[in-house]
Amino acid sequence: MTRSIWPWARLLGGAAILAVLLWRLGTGAFLDGLRVIDGPALAAAFTIGVVTTVFSAWRWCLVARGLGLRLSLRGAIADYYKALFLNAALPGGVIGDVDRAVKHGRDEGDVARSVRAVVLERTAGQIVLLGVGVTVLVTVPSPVLTLLQKHGAVAATVALAAAVAGVLVLVACRRLRQGGSRVASAVRTTLGEIRTGLLARRNWPGITLASTVVLAGHLATFVVAARAAGSDASLVRLTPLMLLALLAMSLPLNIGGWGPREAVTAWAFGAAGLSASQGLTIAVVYGVFAFVAALPGAIVVLTRAVTRVKVVATASAVRAVAPVSPAVGYATQREHRQLARTGA
């Protein structure tokens, strides 16, 4: 029951966020996000998208190989583009990742391990984003730093509670790992794959580098979107706001990635003394850029669909015209007679 409700809750949550934005800021900011886009900005965003996709695919290769799965960089790039396109074109924002995990798992004969590889790959990117985001937000002037300064006691309490919770989770995992239940086995498997897939000496430098390049690419795309929308704010002032938007994109309440990103960007720009409408416009431009950068995935989808149709058509044609050897037919009839006599 919960599994059937959750996808609808995600979609309704994203739709509600967009509806509130339309109610409060009107349609002008959304339409401006389409009007301000030009060819050079699209080309720049597409080029940045190529770099981020290649490094994301490389990160996936490193994690998958660390877990003992085969994955070529060329195949990973194609599957990653397909995943990005499906994430952007379909509701939910994760269908593409599920597709690439299942496809790779079927190719390798281990869907469960492939799914865990994709989860670890995405987790690595989120860890780098969270680390950079928290560092910037608590050191560079931003709406978040202002709130922390005003409510320092509350922030310290929340941080302490998070630290205690983290320690409790580690202790629980250590105890479960020593047990013999299914949960203990799952914990041991997870911790072992984290060590081999993410933390192994041959993997973590490349994974960290790839995640850093991907994050830099997303920030660069936001800068292109901001300049296209007419913002002349400095990079020091924009960076915390863009990191907030990227962190918001991790929230599981969206429609193809739309929803929290637009709401947080509008709030952050307004709280920073800039225009909330301009913040929303920048988020819309970024969303369009992300979709355009994922369009090669549509080519992958179409190419593979055409290939499957050709294979099926060829197999059907061969079955239809292939002659049946008389000798084979005679042998088959003789075997049937022998079986009949044996059964009698």
GROMACS .gro file of N, CA, C and O in nm, residues 47-93:
model
  188
   47THR      N    1   2.724   2.181  -2.373
   47THR     CA    2   2.865   2.140  -2.361
   47THR      C    3   2.899   2.102  -2.218
   47THR      O    4   2.966   2.001  -2.193
   48ILE      N    5   2.853   2.182  -2.123
   48ILE     CA    6   2.876   2.149  -1.982
   48ILE      C    7   2.809   2.016  -1.949
   48ILE      O    8   2.865   1.933  -1.876
   49GLY      N    9   2.691   1.995  -2.005
   49GLY     CA   10   2.620   1.869  -1.982
   49GLY      C   11   2.697   1.748  -2.032
   49GLY      O   12   2.693   1.641  -1.970
   50VAL      N   13   2.765   1.762  -2.144
   50VAL     CA   14   2.847   1.652  -2.196
   50VAL      C   15   2.956   1.616  -2.095
   50VAL      O   16   2.979   1.498  -2.064
   51VAL      N   17   3.022   1.717  -2.041
   51VAL     CA   18   3.130   1.693  -1.944
   51VAL      C   19   3.075   1.625  -1.819
   51VAL      O   20   3.130   1.524  -1.770
   52THR      N   21   2.966   1.678  -1.764
   52THR     CA   22   2.912   1.621  -1.640
   52THR      C   23   2.861   1.479  -1.662
   52THR      O   24   2.875   1.393  -1.574
   53THR      N   25   2.804   1.452  -1.779
   53THR     CA   26   2.753   1.317  -1.806
   53THR      C   27   2.867   1.217  -1.819
   53THR      O   28   2.860   1.105  -1.766
   54VAL      N   29   2.974   1.255  -1.887
   54VAL     CA   30   3.088   1.165  -1.904
   54VAL      C   31   3.150   1.134  -1.768
   54VAL      O   32   3.181   1.017  -1.737
   55PHE      N   33   3.168   1.235  -1.685
   55PHE     CA   34   3.229   1.210  -1.553
   55PHE      C   35   3.133   1.133  -1.462
   55PHE      O   36   3.178   1.052  -1.379
   56SER      N   37   3.003   1.155  -1.475
   56SER     CA   38   2.906   1.076  -1.397
   56SER      C   39   2.912   0.930  -1.438
   56SER      O   40   2.908   0.839  -1.353
   57ALA      N   41   2.921   0.905  -1.569
   57ALA     CA   42   2.930   0.767  -1.618
   57ALA      C   43   3.059   0.701  -1.571
   57ALA      O   44   3.061   0.582  -1.536
   58TRP      N   45   3.168   0.777  -1.571
   58TRP     CA   46   3.296   0.723  -1.522
   58TRP      C   47   3.285   0.687  -1.375
   58TRP      O   48   3.335   0.582  -1.332
   59ARG      N   49   3.221   0.772  -1.297
   59ARG     CA   50   3.201   0.742  -1.155
   59ARG      C   51   3.122   0.612  -1.138
   59ARG      O   52   3.154   0.528  -1.053
   60TRP      N   53   3.019   0.595  -1.220
   60TRP     CA   54   2.940   0.472  -1.216
   60TRP      C   55   3.026   0.351  -1.250
   60TRP      O   56   3.016   0.246  -1.185
   61CYS      N   57   3.112   0.365  -1.350
   61CYS     CA   58   3.203   0.255  -1.387
   61CYS      C   59   3.292   0.217  -1.270
   61CYS      O   60   3.312   0.097  -1.241
   62LEU      N   61   3.348   0.316  -1.203
   62LEU     CA   62   3.437   0.288  -1.090
   62LEU      C   63   3.365   0.212  -0.980
   62LEU      O   64   3.416   0.114  -0.925
   63VAL      N   65   3.244   0.257  -0.946
   63VAL     CA   66   3.170   0.190  -0.839
   63VAL      C   67   3.130   0.049  -0.881
   63VAL      O   68   3.146  -0.047  -0.804
   64ALA      N   69   3.078   0.035  -1.004
   64ALA     CA   70   3.035  -0.096  -1.050
   64ALA      C   71   3.151  -0.195  -1.055
   64ALA      O   72   3.138  -0.310  -1.012
   65ARG      N   73   3.263  -0.151  -1.107
   65ARG     CA   74   3.380  -0.240  -1.113
   65ARG      C   75   3.430  -0.274  -0.973
   65ARG      O   76   3.479  -0.384  -0.948
   66GLY      N   77   3.419  -0.179  -0.882
   66GLY     CA   78   3.458  -0.208  -0.744
   66GLY      C   79   3.372  -0.316  -0.681
   66GLY      O   80   3.417  -0.389  -0.592
   67LEU      N   81   3.247  -0.329  -0.729
   67LEU     CA   82   3.157  -0.434  -0.678
   67LEU      C   83   3.166  -0.562  -0.761
   67LEU      O   84   3.085  -0.654  -0.741
   68GLY      N   85   3.260  -0.566  -0.854
   68GLY     CA   86   3.279  -0.688  -0.932
   68GLY      C   87   3.193  -0.698  -1.055
   68GLY      O   88   3.177  -0.807  -1.112
   69LEU      N   89   3.134  -0.588  -1.101
   69LEU     CA   90   3.050  -0.588  -1.220
   69LEU      C   91   3.128  -0.529  -1.338
   69LEU      O   92   3.207  -0.437  -1.321
   70ARG      N   93   3.103  -0.582  -1.455
   70ARG     CA   94   3.166  -0.528  -1.576
   70ARG      C   95   3.081  -0.413  -1.630
   70ARG      O   96   2.959  -0.424  -1.638
   71LEU      N   97   3.147  -0.306  -1.668
   71LEU     CA   98   3.077  -0.191  -1.726
   71LEU      C   99   3.175  -0.106  -1.803
   71LEU      O  100   3.269  -0.049  -1.746
   72SER      N  101   3.155  -0.099  -1.934
   72SER     CA  102   3.243  -0.018  -2.017
   72SER      C  103   3.202   0.128  -2.009
   72SER      O  104   3.085   0.160  -1.987
   73LEU      N  105   3.299   0.218  -2.029
   73LEU     CA  106   3.268   0.360  -2.022
   73LEU      C  107   3.172   0.400  -2.134
   73LEU      O  108   3.080   0.480  -2.111
   74ARG      N  109   3.191   0.345  -2.252
   74ARG     CA  110   3.102   0.378  -2.364
   74ARG      C  111   2.958   0.338  -2.333
   74ARG      O  112   2.865   0.417  -2.354
   75GLY      N  113   2.939   0.216  -2.284
   75GLY     CA  114   2.804   0.173  -2.249
   75GLY      C  115   2.747   0.253  -2.135
   75GLY      O  116   2.626   0.284  -2.133
   76ALA      N  117   2.832   0.289  -2.037
   76ALA     CA  118   2.785   0.367  -1.923
   76ALA      C  119   2.739   0.505  -1.966
   76ALA      O  120   2.639   0.557  -1.916
   77ILE      N  121   2.810   0.567  -2.062
   77ILE     CA  122   2.771   0.700  -2.109
   77ILE      C  123   2.635   0.694  -2.177
   77ILE      O  124   2.547   0.778  -2.152
   78ALA      N  125   2.615   0.593  -2.262
   78ALA     CA  126   2.487   0.580  -2.330
   78ALA      C  127   2.374   0.556  -2.230
   78ALA      O  128   2.267   0.620  -2.238
   79ASP      N  129   2.395   0.466  -2.135
   79ASP     CA  130   2.291   0.437  -2.035
   79ASP      C  131   2.266   0.558  -1.945
   79ASP      O  132   2.152   0.582  -1.903
   80TYR      N  133   2.371   0.634  -1.915
   80TYR     CA  134   2.353   0.752  -1.829
   80TYR      C  135   2.273   0.860  -1.901
   80TYR      O  136   2.187   0.925  -1.842
   81TYR      N  137   2.303   0.879  -2.030
   81TYR     CA  138   2.224   0.975  -2.107
   81TYR      C  139   2.077   0.934  -2.112
   81TYR      O  140   1.986   1.017  -2.098
   82LYS      N  141   2.053   0.805  -2.134
   82LYS     CA  142   1.915   0.756  -2.135
   82LYS      C  143   1.848   0.781  -2.001
   82LYS      O  144   1.731   0.825  -1.996
   83ALA      N  145   1.921   0.756  -1.892
   83ALA     CA  146   1.864   0.778  -1.759
   83ALA      C  147   1.832   0.925  -1.735
   83ALA      O  148   1.726   0.959  -1.681
   84LEU      N  149   1.923   1.014  -1.776
   84LEU     CA  150   1.898   1.157  -1.758
   84LEU      C  151   1.775   1.201  -1.836
   84LEU      O  152   1.693   1.281  -1.786
   85PHE      N  153   1.760   1.150  -1.958
   85PHE     CA  154   1.644   1.188  -2.039
   85PHE      C  155   1.515   1.138  -1.976
   85PHE      O  156   1.416   1.213  -1.967
   86LEU      N  157   1.514   1.012  -1.931
   86LEU     CA  158   1.393   0.959  -1.869
   86LEU      C  159   1.361   1.032  -1.739
   86LEU      O  160   1.244   1.058  -1.708
   87ASN      N  161   1.464   1.065  -1.661
   87ASN     CA  162   1.442   1.141  -1.537
   87ASN      C  163   1.380   1.277  -1.565
   87ASN      O  164   1.296   1.325  -1.488
   88ALA      N  165   1.425   1.340  -1.675
   88ALA     CA  166   1.376   1.474  -1.707
   88ALA      C  167   1.240   1.472  -1.775
   88ALA      O  168   1.160   1.565  -1.759
   89ALA      N  169   1.213   1.366  -1.853
   89ALA     CA  170   1.091   1.363  -1.934
   89ALA      C  171   0.973   1.299  -1.862
   89ALA      O  172   0.858   1.326  -1.896
   90LEU      N  173   1.000   1.214  -1.763
   90LEU     CA  174   0.893   1.142  -1.695
   90LEU      C  175   0.880   1.188  -1.551
   90LEU      O  176   0.977   1.232  -1.491
   91PRO      N  177   0.760   1.179  -1.495
   91PRO     CA  178   0.740   1.220  -1.355
   91PRO      C  179   0.821   1.133  -1.260
   91PRO      O  180   0.852   1.017  -1.289
   92GLY      N  181   0.856   1.190  -1.147
   92GLY     CA  182   0.926   1.114  -1.044
   92GLY      C  183   1.072   1.147  -1.033
   92GLY      O  184   1.125   1.160  -0.923
   93GLY      N  185   1.142   1.159  -1.146
   93GLY     CA  186   1.281   1.198  -1.145
   93GLY      C  187   1.380   1.088  -1.114
   93GLY      O  188   1.500   1.113  -1.106
   0.00000   0.00000   0.00000
